[in-house]
Amino acid sequence: MERLDFVVIGAGWAGLAAAKARHQLHPEESLAILESAATAGGTWAAHRLYPGLKSNNMLGTYEYPDFPMDPETFGVEPGQHIPGGVVHKYLNKYAEKFGIDDKIRFEHKVESAEHQDGGGWIITAHNRKEDEEVKIWAKRMVVATGLTSQPFLPNFQGQEHFDRPLFHGKDFLDYAETLEVAKSVTVFGGTKTAWDLVYQYASKGIEVNWIIRGMKIMIETGHGPVWMAPPYVTPLKKWLEKLVHTRMLTWFSPCSWGDADGYNSTRSWYHGSAIGRAFVNQFWNILGGDVITLNKYDAHPETAKLKPWSQAFFVASSFSILNYSTDFFDLVRDGTVKVHIADITGLSSGKVHLSDGKVLETDLLCCSTGWKHVPPLKFLPEGIANDLGIPHAPSEESFPQQSLVDQVDKEILARFPRLKDQPVQNAKYEPLLSNKGVSTKDEINPSTELTPYNLYHFIAPPSAKFLATRDIAFAGILMNFTVSTIAHAQSLWINAYFDDKISGMPTATDVDGVAKFQHEAVLHSRFCKWRYPAGYGHKYPDFVFDAVPYLDLLLSDMGLNKYRKGGGMKAEMMDPYGPEDYRDIVDEWKAKHESV
């Protein structure tokens, strides 16, 4: 059996960063990246680059801090969103630059990882190229499989008679030829992927019937469409990605790890006093109201159907960006796109049947029906998912115990009274799989009852067992606008964790320290649930305005300077943070520990 010092599962943003950081800091170690696809990139791998795919971020905010995406090399100019093919090229260039491209083993699908009594993991993978089983003993392992690697596609009653392409948005590239031959298509879902699909077909002049859950006997059953913002928002027309990374504006978001930024009294005033909360509410009303006004939802009966049902305050990464070349809403106003607030009740030959009685003739059905957010491998021995702090079927023994959950919830609501007033996005909501005519045979699906992720600082298992072995970490298990910078910071944190150099980290035998460690893991997990009920905070970390204090938290753990603007308090408060501000943290870490 092959023995390796360090194995990363997944070659997306987080996986490449984790491998690169380890290789930089420990070049003597043996290392491999196991990637199930034939190319690197994760979401941006070649097989997922559907027509028209672009980043939500514009140039300058979607790059690793120590590898700028310069216009000369990559052909993207400031103010432009980044085409999917360019992101794919960029990630491969990053791997080449830092000498990890030859460490990637493509088409190696990891099936299981079994923890060993003395520490380390036996990883079992399927080498698809050679059609053979591969076993590797890894001293340490980083799981960087992300949250969008496994699509969920339900079964529809009558689909065996549909006789038309039926696919998930992840597989759009496989059906790209339909952009040239289809006359009428149907898109199901209200997420950003659905918007992309609608735009690609409609901009080709193809009629699009867009189904967004839902109406069932005049009862709305779904979550409605996501928030879609222009790149520049607020009456001052501020670049959205810069806005959410401006320190003084992050104070308007209640945050359980917010004190990591050192502005405790300011945050306490905003969220602990009635006057402060009034300012906070006004900020979010302005932000949400500006998006509604700019998009002119109410100016046309069809665009009115795309008006989000949730409050902007409670939305996280499902707050997305209009990154299209032309005005998306023109395609709705001119009738190319017809919006149906309904559920699908079944399929027949070339037809989609809706809950409002309409029957749509179509050349295909493309679904944006979500993802299975659990890691796509089995962890052994059985029951170890509880110690790992990852989703599993709940039981009386599940971590955390209800008493700890109750304690943490009480703390959150006492500190942030605004969160007591939870929104009712849709009182009539019904899970997709409860709809007549929709089913699944998948063991894991959106209706499966699972515990949420409960990772310490969204990275480390919350148990004494893994504090003792320090042989596994999770990277990129969160959703936000700050993917590249967080991947960079997490990768360094993971190295510090494995090397036992995280400030304040308890030993496995420190009972009080472990209890505090677990309390903090649960606190941040539960906070996401309360803070972002219109997002996915009840399942995994999902946030937007809380990224800068999260980076503060990671840097503070490592004893690195979190105030990085260099221009005094005014610059620290008002100048937006970007990847460039974190460019030197690896060098700072090396200098700090080489001097010791």
Coordinates of C-alpha atoms in Angstrom, one line a residue:
M1 CA 0.0 0.0 0.0
E2 CA 1.3 3.4 -0.9
R3 CA 2.0 5.7 2.1
L4 CA 1.8 9.5 1.8
D5 CA 2.3 12.3 4.3
F6 CA -0.5 14.5 2.9
V7 CA -3.6 13.8 0.8
V8 CA -6.1 16.3 -0.5
I9 CA -9.4 15.2 -1.8
G10 CA -10.6 17.6 -4.5
A11 CA -8.8 20.0 -6.9
G12 CA -11.1 23.1 -6.7
W13 CA -10.2 26.4 -5.1
A14 CA -10.0 25.0 -1.6
G15 CA -8.1 21.8 -2.5
L16 CA -5.5 23.4 -4.6
A17 CA -4.9 26.1 -1.9
A18 CA -4.5 23.4 0.8
A19 CA -2.0 21.4 -1.3
K20 CA 0.0 24.5 -2.3
A21 CA 0.3 25.7 1.2
R22 CA 1.5 22.4 2.5
H23 CA 3.9 22.0 -0.3
Q24 CA 5.3 25.5 0.4
L25 CA 5.7 24.9 4.1
H26 CA 6.7 21.3 4.0
P27 CA 8.3 20.6 0.7
E28 CA 9.9 17.4 2.1
E29 CA 6.5 15.7 2.5
S30 CA 5.0 13.4 0.0
L31 CA 1.7 14.8 -1.3
A32 CA -1.1 13.8 -3.6
I33 CA -4.4 15.5 -4.7
L34 CA -7.1 13.0 -5.6
E35 CA -9.6 14.4 -8.1
S36 CA -12.6 12.5 -9.4
A37 CA -12.9 14.6 -12.6
A38 CA -10.5 14.6 -15.6
T39 CA -9.4 18.2 -15.0
A40 CA -8.8 20.5 -12.1
G41 CA -11.1 23.3 -11.0
G42 CA -14.0 21.8 -9.1
T43 CA -17.0 23.9 -10.1
W44 CA -14.7 25.3 -12.8
A45 CA -13.5 21.9 -14.2
A46 CA -13.7 21.6 -17.9
H47 CA -16.8 19.3 -17.9
R48 CA -18.8 21.9 -15.9
L49 CA -18.0 25.0 -18.1
Y50 CA -21.5 25.4 -19.6
P51 CA -22.1 28.0 -22.3
G52 CA -22.0 31.6 -21.0
L53 CA -20.7 30.6 -17.5
K54 CA -19.1 33.6 -15.7
S55 CA -18.1 34.3 -12.2
N56 CA -20.3 36.5 -10.1
N57 CA -17.2 38.4 -9.0
M58 CA -15.5 40.9 -11.3
L59 CA -11.8 41.0 -11.9
G60 CA -9.8 41.6 -8.8
T61 CA -12.0 39.9 -6.3
Y62 CA -11.8 36.3 -7.6
E63 CA -8.2 35.3 -7.4
Y64 CA -5.7 33.9 -4.9
P65 CA -4.0 36.6 -2.9
D66 CA -0.5 35.5 -4.0
F67 CA -1.4 34.8 -7.7
P68 CA -3.0 37.9 -9.2
M69 CA -5.2 37.4 -12.3
D70 CA -3.4 39.9 -14.6
P71 CA -5.3 41.2 -17.7
E72 CA -2.3 40.5 -20.0
T73 CA -2.2 36.8 -19.2
F74 CA -5.9 36.1 -18.8
G75 CA -7.5 38.6 -21.1
V76 CA -10.0 40.0 -18.6
E77 CA -10.2 43.7 -18.0
P78 CA -11.2 45.6 -14.8
G79 CA -15.0 45.8 -14.4
Q80 CA -15.6 42.5 -16.3
H81 CA -16.9 39.3 -14.9
I82 CA -14.6 36.4 -15.5
P83 CA -15.6 33.7 -18.1
G84 CA -15.6 30.2 -16.9
G85 CA -12.9 29.1 -19.3
V86 CA -10.6 31.8 -17.9
V87 CA -11.2 30.7 -14.3
H88 CA -10.4 27.1 -15.3
K89 CA -7.2 28.3 -17.0
Y90 CA -6.3 30.4 -14.0
L91 CA -6.6 27.5 -11.5
N92 CA -4.4 25.3 -13.7
K93 CA -1.8 28.1 -14.0
Y94 CA -1.9 28.4 -10.2
A95 CA -1.2 24.7 -9.8
E96 CA 1.7 24.9 -12.3
K97 CA 3.3 28.0 -10.6
F98 CA 3.4 26.5 -7.2
G99 CA 4.6 23.0 -8.4
I100 CA 1.5 21.0 -7.5
D101 CA 0.1 20.2 -10.9
D102 CA 2.1 17.0 -11.1
K103 CA 0.6 16.0 -7.7
I104 CA -2.9 15.8 -9.0
R105 CA -4.2 12.3 -9.8
F106 CA -7.2 12.8 -12.1
E107 CA -10.1 10.4 -12.4
H108 CA -9.5 9.1 -8.9
K109 CA -12.9 8.9 -7.2
V110 CA -12.5 8.5 -3.5
E111 CA -15.0 5.9 -2.2
S112 CA -14.1 5.8 1.5
A113 CA -11.6 7.0 4.2
E114 CA -11.1 4.8 7.2
H115 CA -9.5 6.2 10.3
Q116 CA -6.8 4.1 11.9
D117 CA -6.4 3.6 15.7
G118 CA -2.9 5.1 15.8
G119 CA -3.9 8.0 13.5
G120 CA -3.9 8.4 9.8
W121 CA -6.3 7.2 7.1
I122 CA -6.7 4.4 4.6
I123 CA -8.2 6.0 1.5
T124 CA -9.9 3.7 -1.0
A125 CA -10.3 5.2 -4.4
H126 CA -11.4 4.1 -7.9
N127 CA -8.9 4.9 -10.6
R128 CA -11.3 5.3 -13.5
K129 CA -8.5 5.5 -16.1
E130 CA -7.2 2.0 -15.2
D131 CA -10.6 0.8 -13.8
E132 CA -8.9 -0.4 -10.6
E133 CA -9.1 0.1 -6.9
V134 CA -6.4 2.1 -5.2
K135 CA -5.6 2.1 -1.5
I136 CA -3.4 4.9 0.1
W137 CA -2.4 5.3 3.7
A138 CA -2.4 9.0 4.4
K139 CA -0.8 10.5 7.6
R140 CA -3.0 13.6 7.1
M141 CA -6.0 14.3 4.9
V142 CA -7.8 17.4 3.8
V143 CA -11.4 17.0 2.5
A144 CA -12.0 19.7 -0.1
T145 CA -14.9 18.3 -2.0
G146 CA -17.1 21.4 -1.7
L147 CA -20.8 21.7 -1.4
T148 CA -21.8 21.5 -5.1
S149 CA -20.1 18.3 -6.3
Q150 CA -23.2 16.1 -6.2
P151 CA -26.3 17.4 -8.0
F152 CA -29.8 16.4 -6.9
L153 CA -32.2 15.5 -9.7
P154 CA -35.6 14.2 -8.7
N155 CA -37.7 11.7 -10.6
F156 CA -40.9 13.1 -12.2
Q157 CA -44.0 11.0 -12.7
G158 CA -44.2 10.0 -16.3
Q159 CA -40.6 10.9 -17.2
E160 CA -40.1 7.5 -18.8
H161 CA -42.5 8.8 -21.5
F162 CA -41.0 12.3 -21.8
D163 CA -38.8 11.4 -24.7
R164 CA -36.9 14.7 -24.4
P165 CA -33.6 15.6 -22.7
L166 CA -34.0 15.9 -19.0
F167 CA -30.9 17.0 -17.1
H168 CA -29.5 19.0 -14.1
G169 CA -27.9 22.3 -14.7
K170 CA -24.5 20.8 -13.7
D171 CA -24.6 18.8 -17.0
F172 CA -25.6 21.7 -19.2
L173 CA -22.4 21.4 -21.2
D174 CA -23.4 17.9 -22.3
Y175 CA -26.6 19.4 -23.9
A176 CA -25.0 22.6 -25.3
E177 CA -26.1 21.6 -28.8
T178 CA -29.7 22.3 -27.8
L179 CA -28.9 26.0 -27.9
E180 CA -28.7 25.6 -31.7
V181 CA -31.7 23.3 -32.3
A182 CA -34.3 23.8 -29.6
K183 CA -37.4 26.0 -30.3
S184 CA -38.9 25.9 -26.8
V185 CA -37.3 24.9 -23.5
T186 CA -38.4 24.5 -19.9
V187 CA -36.2 25.5 -16.9
F188 CA -37.2 24.4 -13.4
G189 CA -35.8 26.2 -10.3
G190 CA -35.2 29.7 -9.0
T191 CA -31.5 29.6 -8.2
K192 CA -28.6 31.4 -9.9
T193 CA -28.0 28.4 -12.1
A194 CA -31.6 28.6 -13.3
W195 CA -31.1 32.3 -14.2
D196 CA -28.0 31.4 -16.2
L197 CA -29.8 28.6 -18.1
V198 CA -32.8 30.9 -18.8
Y199 CA -30.5 33.6 -20.1
Q200 CA -28.5 31.4 -22.4
Y201 CA -31.5 30.0 -24.1
A202 CA -33.5 33.2 -24.2
S203 CA -30.6 35.3 -25.5
K204 CA -30.5 32.9 -28.5
G205 CA -34.2 33.7 -29.2
I206 CA -35.4 30.4 -27.8
E207 CA -38.8 30.5 -26.0
V208 CA -38.3 29.7 -22.3
N209 CA -40.9 28.5 -19.9
W210 CA -39.4 29.1 -16.5
I211 CA -41.0 27.3 -13.6
I212 CA -40.3 28.6 -10.1
R213 CA -41.9 26.7 -7.2
G214 CA -44.7 27.0 -6.6
M215 CA -48.4 27.2 -6.7
K216 CA -50.5 24.3 -5.6
I217 CA -54.2 25.0 -5.6
M218 CA -53.4 28.7 -5.3
I219 CA -50.9 28.0 -2.4
E220 CA -47.3 29.1 -2.9
T221 CA -45.2 26.1 -1.9
G222 CA -41.6 27.0 -2.7
H223 CA -39.0 29.5 -1.6
G224 CA -39.4 31.7 -4.7
P225 CA -36.6 33.3 -6.8
V226 CA -33.2 34.2 -5.4
W227 CA -32.1 37.8 -4.9
M228 CA -30.3 39.1 -8.0
A229 CA -28.4 42.4 -7.6
P230 CA -26.7 44.5 -10.2
P231 CA -22.9 44.6 -9.8
Y232 CA -23.2 48.2 -8.3
V233 CA -25.7 48.8 -5.6
T234 CA -26.9 51.4 -3.0
P235 CA -27.7 55.0 -4.1
L236 CA -23.9 55.6 -4.2
K237 CA -23.5 52.8 -6.8
K238 CA -20.9 50.8 -4.9
W239 CA -19.3 47.7 -6.3
L240 CA -21.1 44.9 -4.4
E241 CA -18.1 42.7 -3.7
K242 CA -16.2 45.7 -2.3
L243 CA -19.2 46.7 -0.3
V244 CA -19.4 43.5 1.6
H245 CA -15.7 43.6 2.4
T246 CA -15.7 47.1 3.9
R247 CA -15.0 46.7 7.6
M248 CA -17.4 49.4 8.8
L249 CA -20.2 47.9 6.8
T250 CA -19.6 44.5 8.2
W251 CA -20.7 45.9 11.6
F252 CA -24.3 46.1 10.3
S253 CA -24.4 42.3 10.2
P254 CA -24.8 40.6 13.6
C255 CA -22.0 38.0 13.7
S256 CA -21.1 35.5 16.4
W257 CA -17.4 35.6 15.4
G258 CA -17.5 39.4 14.8
D259 CA -15.6 40.3 17.9
A260 CA -12.5 38.8 16.2
D261 CA -12.2 42.2 14.5
G262 CA -11.6 44.0 17.8
Y263 CA -14.5 46.5 17.4
N264 CA -16.5 44.8 20.2
S265 CA -18.1 48.0 21.6
T266 CA -19.2 49.2 18.2
R267 CA -20.8 45.9 17.3
S268 CA -22.4 45.7 20.7
W269 CA -24.0 49.1 20.2
Y270 CA -25.3 48.3 16.8
H271 CA -26.9 45.0 17.8
G272 CA -27.4 45.4 21.6
S273 CA -29.2 48.8 21.7
A274 CA -32.6 49.7 20.2
I275 CA -31.1 52.8 18.5
G276 CA -28.3 50.7 17.0
R277 CA -30.7 48.1 15.7
A278 CA -32.8 50.9 14.1
F279 CA -29.6 51.9 12.1
V280 CA -29.0 48.3 11.2
N281 CA -32.6 47.8 9.9
Q282 CA -32.4 51.0 7.9
F283 CA -29.1 49.9 6.3
W284 CA -30.7 46.6 5.1
N285 CA -33.9 48.3 4.0
I286 CA -31.8 50.7 1.8
L287 CA -29.7 47.8 0.4
G288 CA -32.7 45.6 -0.4
G289 CA -34.9 48.4 -1.5
D290 CA -32.2 49.6 -3.9
V291 CA -32.0 46.2 -5.6
I292 CA -35.8 46.1 -6.0
T293 CA -35.8 49.6 -7.5
L294 CA -32.9 49.0 -9.8
N295 CA -34.4 45.8 -11.2
K296 CA -37.8 47.4 -11.7
Y297 CA -39.6 44.3 -10.7
D298 CA -43.0 46.0 -10.3
A299 CA -42.9 47.7 -13.6
H300 CA -44.1 44.6 -15.5
P301 CA -46.4 41.8 -14.4
E302 CA -43.9 39.1 -15.5
T303 CA -40.9 40.6 -13.8
A304 CA -43.0 41.1 -10.7
K305 CA -43.0 37.2 -10.5
L306 CA -39.2 37.4 -10.0
K307 CA -39.3 39.7 -7.0
P308 CA -37.7 37.8 -4.1
W309 CA -39.9 36.6 -1.3
S310 CA -37.3 36.8 1.4
Q311 CA -35.9 39.8 3.3
A312 CA -32.4 40.9 2.2
F313 CA -31.2 40.9 5.8
F314 CA -31.7 37.1 6.1
V315 CA -30.2 36.1 2.8
A316 CA -26.6 34.9 2.4
S317 CA -24.9 33.5 -0.7
S318 CA -28.3 33.1 -2.5
F319 CA -27.9 36.9 -2.9
S320 CA -26.4 36.7 -6.4
I321 CA -25.3 39.1 -9.1
L322 CA -26.6 39.9 -12.6
N323 CA -23.5 39.2 -14.6
Y324 CA -25.1 39.1 -18.1
S325 CA -24.0 40.9 -21.2
T326 CA -27.5 42.4 -21.8
D327 CA -30.4 43.3 -19.7
F328 CA -31.9 40.0 -18.4
F329 CA -35.2 41.5 -17.6
D330 CA -35.7 42.6 -21.3
L331 CA -36.1 39.0 -22.2
V332 CA -38.9 38.7 -19.7
R333 CA -40.6 41.9 -20.7
D334 CA -40.6 41.0 -24.4
G335 CA -42.2 37.6 -23.8
T336 CA -39.2 35.4 -24.7
V337 CA -39.3 34.2 -21.1
K338 CA -42.6 33.2 -19.5
V339 CA -42.5 32.8 -15.7
H340 CA -44.7 30.2 -14.1
I341 CA -45.0 30.2 -10.3
A342 CA -46.1 26.6 -10.0
D343 CA -45.0 23.0 -9.3
I344 CA -44.4 20.2 -11.7
T345 CA -46.9 17.4 -11.2
G346 CA -45.7 15.1 -14.0
L347 CA -44.4 14.6 -17.5
S348 CA -45.7 13.1 -20.7
S349 CA -44.4 12.9 -24.2
G350 CA -42.8 16.3 -24.8
K351 CA -45.0 17.9 -22.2
V352 CA -44.5 19.3 -18.6
H353 CA -47.7 19.3 -16.5
L354 CA -48.0 22.1 -13.9
S355 CA -50.0 22.3 -10.6
D356 CA -52.0 25.3 -12.0
G357 CA -53.4 23.1 -14.7
K358 CA -51.2 24.4 -17.5
V359 CA -49.4 21.9 -19.9
L360 CA -46.2 23.1 -21.5
E361 CA -44.9 21.7 -24.8
T362 CA -41.1 21.6 -24.7
D363 CA -38.0 20.3 -26.3
L364 CA -36.2 19.7 -23.0
L365 CA -36.5 20.1 -19.2
C366 CA -33.4 21.4 -17.4
C367 CA -33.6 21.4 -13.6
S368 CA -31.8 23.6 -11.1
T369 CA -32.9 21.5 -8.1
G370 CA -30.0 21.8 -5.7
W371 CA -27.2 19.7 -4.4
K372 CA -26.4 17.0 -1.9
H373 CA -24.2 19.0 0.6
V374 CA -22.6 16.0 2.2
P375 CA -19.0 14.8 1.3
P376 CA -19.2 12.3 -1.6
L377 CA -17.3 9.6 0.3
K378 CA -17.9 7.2 3.2
F379 CA -16.1 7.8 6.4
L380 CA -15.2 4.7 8.5
P381 CA -15.6 3.2 10.9
E382 CA -19.4 3.5 11.1
G383 CA -20.5 6.4 13.4
I384 CA -17.3 8.4 13.0
A385 CA -19.2 11.2 11.3
N386 CA -20.4 12.3 14.7
D387 CA -16.8 12.9 15.9
L388 CA -15.9 14.5 12.6
G389 CA -18.8 17.1 13.0
I390 CA -20.2 16.4 9.6
P391 CA -23.8 15.7 8.5
H392 CA -25.2 12.4 9.6
A393 CA -28.5 10.9 10.7
P394 CA -29.4 12.4 14.1
S395 CA -29.6 10.2 17.2
E396 CA -29.6 10.6 20.9
E397 CA -25.8 10.3 20.9
S398 CA -25.3 12.9 18.2
F399 CA -23.1 15.9 18.8
P400 CA -24.1 18.4 20.0
Q401 CA -26.3 17.4 22.9
Q402 CA -29.6 19.3 23.0
S403 CA -28.6 21.0 26.3
L404 CA -25.6 22.6 24.5
V405 CA -27.8 23.6 21.6
D406 CA -30.3 25.2 24.0
Q407 CA -27.5 27.1 25.8
V408 CA -25.9 28.4 22.6
D409 CA -29.3 29.5 21.2
K410 CA -30.0 31.4 24.4
E411 CA -26.6 33.2 24.1
I412 CA -27.2 34.1 20.4
L413 CA -30.6 35.6 20.9
A414 CA -29.6 37.5 24.0
R415 CA -26.7 39.0 22.2
F416 CA -28.6 39.6 18.9
P417 CA -32.2 40.4 19.8
R418 CA -33.0 41.1 16.1
L419 CA -32.6 37.4 15.3
K420 CA -35.6 36.6 17.6
D421 CA -37.9 38.0 14.9
Q422 CA -37.3 35.2 12.3
P423 CA -38.9 35.8 8.9
V424 CA -41.6 33.6 7.5
Q425 CA -40.5 33.4 3.9
N426 CA -43.4 31.2 3.0
A427 CA -45.8 29.8 5.7
K428 CA -47.1 27.3 3.1
Y429 CA -43.7 26.0 2.1
E430 CA -43.6 22.3 1.2
P431 CA -40.5 20.3 0.5
L432 CA -40.1 19.5 -3.2
L433 CA -40.4 15.7 -2.6
S434 CA -43.7 16.1 -0.9
N435 CA -45.2 17.3 -4.2
K436 CA -47.4 14.9 -6.1
G437 CA -45.6 13.4 -9.0
V438 CA -42.1 14.1 -7.6
S439 CA -39.9 11.4 -5.9
T440 CA -36.4 10.1 -5.6
K441 CA -34.6 6.8 -4.8
D442 CA -31.5 8.7 -3.6
E443 CA -30.4 7.8 -0.1
I444 CA -29.3 11.4 0.5
N445 CA -31.7 14.1 -0.8
P446 CA -33.0 17.5 0.3
S447 CA -35.6 15.8 2.5
T448 CA -33.1 13.6 4.4
E449 CA -32.9 14.6 8.0
L450 CA -29.3 15.2 8.8
T451 CA -27.3 17.1 11.4
P452 CA -25.6 20.3 10.2
Y453 CA -21.9 20.8 9.9
N454 CA -20.4 21.5 13.3
L455 CA -16.7 22.2 12.5
Y456 CA -14.5 24.3 14.7
H457 CA -14.0 27.6 12.8
F458 CA -15.6 25.7 9.9
I459 CA -12.5 23.6 9.4
A460 CA -11.6 21.2 12.3
P461 CA -13.6 18.3 13.8
P462 CA -15.0 19.3 17.2
S463 CA -14.0 16.2 19.2
A464 CA -11.2 15.2 21.6
K465 CA -10.6 12.2 19.4
F466 CA -9.4 14.3 16.5
L467 CA -7.7 16.9 18.7
A468 CA -5.4 14.0 19.7
T469 CA -4.6 12.8 16.2
R470 CA -4.8 16.1 14.2
D471 CA -5.0 14.1 11.0
I472 CA -8.0 15.6 9.1
A473 CA -9.4 19.0 8.2
F474 CA -12.2 20.2 5.9
A475 CA -11.6 23.1 3.5
G476 CA -14.1 25.1 1.6
I477 CA -17.2 23.8 3.5
L478 CA -18.9 27.2 3.3
M479 CA -20.7 29.5 0.9
N480 CA -19.8 33.2 0.4
F481 CA -18.5 35.8 -2.1
T482 CA -14.9 35.5 -0.7
V483 CA -14.0 32.0 -2.1
S484 CA -10.4 32.6 -3.2
T485 CA -9.2 34.6 -0.2
I486 CA -10.8 32.3 2.3
A487 CA -9.3 29.3 0.6
H488 CA -5.9 31.0 0.9
A489 CA -6.4 31.8 4.6
Q490 CA -7.9 28.4 5.5
S491 CA -5.0 26.6 3.8
L492 CA -2.5 28.3 6.1
W493 CA -4.7 27.7 9.2
I494 CA -4.9 24.0 8.3
N495 CA -1.1 23.8 8.3
A496 CA -0.9 25.6 11.6
Y497 CA -3.6 23.2 13.0
F498 CA -1.7 20.1 11.8
D499 CA 1.6 21.5 13.2
D500 CA 0.0 22.3 16.6
K501 CA 0.6 26.0 16.2
I502 CA -3.0 27.4 16.6
S503 CA -3.2 29.8 19.5
G504 CA -5.5 28.6 22.3
M505 CA -6.2 25.2 20.8
P506 CA -6.7 22.7 23.7
T507 CA -5.1 19.3 24.1
A508 CA -7.3 16.2 23.9
T509 CA -7.0 15.6 27.6
D510 CA -7.9 19.2 28.7
V511 CA -11.6 18.6 29.6
D512 CA -12.5 22.3 30.2
G513 CA -10.5 23.3 27.0
V514 CA -12.3 20.7 24.9
A515 CA -15.7 21.8 26.3
K516 CA -14.9 25.4 25.3
F517 CA -13.7 24.3 21.9
Q518 CA -16.9 22.4 21.2
H519 CA -19.0 25.3 22.5
E520 CA -17.4 27.6 20.0
A521 CA -18.0 25.2 17.1
V522 CA -21.6 24.8 18.0
L523 CA -22.0 28.6 18.6
H524 CA -20.9 29.5 15.1
S525 CA -22.9 26.6 13.5
R526 CA -26.1 27.6 15.3
F527 CA -25.5 31.3 14.6
C528 CA -25.6 30.6 10.8
K529 CA -29.0 28.9 11.3
W530 CA -30.4 31.9 13.1
R531 CA -28.7 34.6 11.0
Y532 CA -29.4 33.2 7.5
P533 CA -32.8 31.3 7.5
A534 CA -33.4 32.5 3.9
G535 CA -30.1 30.8 2.9
Y536 CA -28.6 27.5 3.9
G537 CA -27.3 28.4 7.4
H538 CA -29.3 25.5 8.9
K539 CA -27.1 23.1 6.9
Y540 CA -23.7 24.6 6.5
P541 CA -21.8 27.9 6.9
D542 CA -23.4 30.4 4.5
F543 CA -22.6 34.1 4.9
V544 CA -21.7 37.3 2.9
F545 CA -21.0 40.4 5.1
D546 CA -19.2 38.2 7.7
A547 CA -16.2 37.3 5.6
V548 CA -13.8 40.0 6.8
P549 CA -14.3 39.1 10.5
Y550 CA -14.0 35.4 9.6
L551 CA -10.6 36.2 8.1
D552 CA -9.8 38.2 11.2
L553 CA -10.6 35.1 13.2
L554 CA -8.3 32.8 11.3
L555 CA -5.4 35.3 11.3
S556 CA -5.8 35.9 15.0
D557 CA -5.7 32.2 15.6
M558 CA -2.3 32.1 13.9
G559 CA -1.0 35.2 15.6
L560 CA -0.9 37.3 12.4
N561 CA -1.9 40.9 11.9
K562 CA -5.6 41.2 11.0
Y563 CA -5.5 45.0 10.4
R564 CA -3.9 45.0 7.0
K565 CA -4.8 48.4 5.3
G566 CA -1.8 50.3 6.6
G567 CA -3.4 53.7 6.5
G568 CA -4.7 54.2 10.0
M569 CA -8.2 53.8 11.4
K570 CA -9.9 55.6 8.5
A571 CA -8.4 53.3 5.9
E572 CA -9.1 50.2 8.1
M573 CA -12.8 51.2 8.4
M574 CA -13.6 52.5 4.9
D575 CA -11.2 51.0 2.4
P576 CA -12.6 47.7 1.1
Y577 CA -10.5 44.6 1.7
G578 CA -9.5 42.5 -1.2
P579 CA -7.2 39.5 -2.0
E580 CA -4.2 41.8 -2.3
D581 CA -4.4 42.6 1.4
Y582 CA -3.7 38.9 2.3
R583 CA -0.9 38.4 -0.2
D584 CA 1.9 38.1 2.3
I585 CA 0.4 36.0 5.0
V586 CA 2.3 32.8 4.2
D587 CA 5.6 34.8 4.2
E588 CA 4.6 36.4 7.5
W589 CA 3.9 33.0 8.9
K590 CA 7.2 31.6 7.8
A591 CA 9.1 34.6 9.2
K592 CA 7.3 34.3 12.5
H593 CA 8.2 30.7 13.0
E594 CA 11.6 30.7 11.4
S595 CA 12.6 33.3 13.9
V596 CA 11.4 31.1 16.7

